[in-house]
PDB file of C-alpha atoms in Angstrom:
ATOM      1  CA  UNK A   1    -129.632 210.252 -90.844  1.00 74.00           C
ATOM      2  CA  UNK A   2    -132.530 210.730 -88.566  1.00 80.00           C
ATOM      3  CA  UNK A   3    -135.774 208.867 -88.637  1.00 81.00           C
ATOM      4  CA  UNK A   4    -137.613 211.155 -90.777  1.00 91.00           C
ATOM      5  CA  UNK A   5    -134.979 210.987 -93.425  1.00 90.00           C
ATOM      6  CA  UNK A   6    -134.971 207.277 -93.123  1.00 85.00           C
ATOM      7  CA  UNK A   7    -138.779 207.036 -93.632  1.00 89.00           C
ATOM      8  CA  UNK A   8    -138.525 209.519 -96.371  1.00 95.00           C
ATOM      9  CA  UNK A   9    -135.828 207.477 -98.427  1.00 92.00           C
ATOM     10  CA  UNK A  10    -137.920 204.221 -97.879  1.00 91.00           C
ATOM     11  CA  UNK A  11    -140.936 205.853 -99.224  1.00 96.00           C
ATOM     12  CA  UNK A  12    -139.041 207.203-102.203  1.00 97.00           C
ATOM     13  CA  UNK A  13    -137.498 204.105-102.929  1.00 96.00           C
ATOM     14  CA  UNK A  14    -140.862 202.145-102.740  1.00 95.00           C
ATOM     15  CA  UNK A  15    -142.341 204.907-105.021  1.00 96.00           C
ATOM     16  CA  UNK A  16    -139.539 204.267-107.473  1.00 97.00           C
ATOM     17  CA  UNK A  17    -140.102 200.553-107.446  1.00 97.00           C
ATOM     18  CA  UNK A  18    -143.872 200.830-107.839  1.00 96.00           C
ATOM     19  CA  UNK A  19    -143.325 203.055-110.806  1.00 97.00           C
ATOM     20  CA  UNK A  20    -140.605 200.704-112.375  1.00 97.00           C
ATOM     21  CA  UNK A  21    -143.071 197.826-111.790  1.00 97.00           C
ATOM     22  CA  UNK A  22    -145.925 199.443-113.332  1.00 96.00           C
ATOM     23  CA  UNK A  23    -143.974 200.804-116.229  1.00 97.00           C
ATOM     24  CA  UNK A  24    -142.097 197.779-117.308  1.00 96.00           C
ATOM     25  CA  UNK A  25    -142.639 194.627-115.116  1.00 96.00           C
ATOM     26  CA  UNK A  26    -146.440 194.813-115.291  1.00 96.00           C
ATOM     27  CA  UNK A  27    -146.495 192.492-112.305  1.00 96.00           C
ATOM     28  CA  UNK A  28    -149.267 192.640-109.582  1.00 97.00           C
ATOM     29  CA  UNK A  29    -148.197 195.264-107.202  1.00 95.00           C
ATOM     30  CA  UNK A  30    -147.218 193.420-103.970  1.00 95.00           C
ATOM     31  CA  UNK A  31    -145.430 190.716-106.160  1.00 96.00           C
ATOM     32  CA  UNK A  32    -143.455 193.341-108.257  1.00 96.00           C
ATOM     33  CA  UNK A  33    -142.306 195.392-105.158  1.00 96.00           C
ATOM     34  CA  UNK A  34    -141.439 192.270-103.406  1.00 97.00           C
ATOM     35  CA  UNK A  35    -139.289 191.183-106.368  1.00 96.00           C
ATOM     36  CA  UNK A  36    -137.532 194.644-106.757  1.00 96.00           C
ATOM     37  CA  UNK A  37    -136.839 194.699-102.988  1.00 96.00           C
ATOM     38  CA  UNK A  38    -135.312 191.465-103.066  1.00 97.00           C
ATOM     39  CA  UNK A  39    -133.078 192.329-106.022  1.00 96.00           C
ATOM     40  CA  UNK A  40    -132.100 195.392-104.404  1.00 94.00           C
ATOM     41  CA  UNK A  41    -131.218 193.573-101.273  1.00 92.00           C
ATOM     42  CA  UNK A  42    -129.113 191.054-103.229  1.00 95.00           C
ATOM     43  CA  UNK A  43    -127.291 193.820-105.127  1.00 94.00           C
ATOM     44  CA  UNK A  44    -126.513 195.463-101.869  1.00 89.00           C
ATOM     45  CA  UNK A  45    -125.064 192.283-100.360  1.00 91.00           C
ATOM     46  CA  UNK A  46    -122.948 191.812-103.568  1.00 94.00           C
ATOM     47  CA  UNK A  47    -121.894 195.224-103.469  1.00 94.00           C
ATOM     48  CA  UNK A  48    -121.042 194.987 -99.759  1.00 91.00           C
ATOM     49  CA  UNK A  49    -118.636 191.847-100.493  1.00 93.00           C
ATOM     50  CA  UNK A  50    -116.605 193.817-102.820  1.00 95.00           C
ATOM     51  CA  UNK A  51    -116.718 197.164-100.981  1.00 94.00           C
ATOM     52  CA  UNK A  52    -116.674 197.002 -97.298  1.00 91.00           C
ATOM     53  CA  UNK A  53    -117.448 200.569 -97.068  1.00 93.00           C
ATOM     54  CA  UNK A  54    -120.967 200.031 -98.269  1.00 89.00           C
ATOM     55  CA  UNK A  55    -121.489 197.226 -95.617  1.00 90.00           C
ATOM     56  CA  UNK A  56    -120.380 199.291 -92.925  1.00 92.00           C
ATOM     57  CA  UNK A  57    -122.494 202.267 -93.856  1.00 90.00           C
ATOM     58  CA  UNK A  58    -125.552 200.016 -94.243  1.00 86.00           C
ATOM     59  CA  UNK A  59    -125.028 198.488 -90.874  1.00 88.00           C
ATOM     60  CA  UNK A  60    -124.717 202.000 -89.244  1.00 89.00           C
ATOM     61  CA  UNK A  61    -127.914 202.926 -90.769  1.00 85.00           C
ATOM     62  CA  UNK A  62    -129.681 199.832 -89.616  1.00 85.00           C
ATOM     63  CA  UNK A  63    -128.108 200.114 -86.363  1.00 88.00           C
ATOM     64  CA  UNK A  64    -129.808 203.616 -85.855  1.00 84.00           C
ATOM     65  CA  UNK A  65    -133.241 202.307 -86.264  1.00 82.00           C
ATOM     66  CA  UNK A  66    -135.188 202.334 -82.996  1.00 79.00           C
ATOM     67  CA  UNK A  67    -137.665 199.319 -83.333  1.00 79.00           C
ATOM     68  CA  UNK A  68    -139.442 200.053 -80.093  1.00 79.00           C
TER      69      UNK A  68
END
C-alpha cells in the first residue's frame, strides 16, 4: 500500500465516520469523529488479540509510513 492509497483510505474512513456521526450519533463533529476513531482503534486492538494476522498487517502498514 503506497502513500496515496493510505491517504485515500484515511480520507474514506474519516468521511464514513463523519457520515455515521451526522446520521445517527448527532454529536459535534470533532467529538463524534474522535469517539468513532477511538472505538475503531479499540476494536482493531481487540481483533488483533484474537487474530495475530491483523496485528501483523497493521504493524506492516504503520511501518511503511514515512513520518518525515
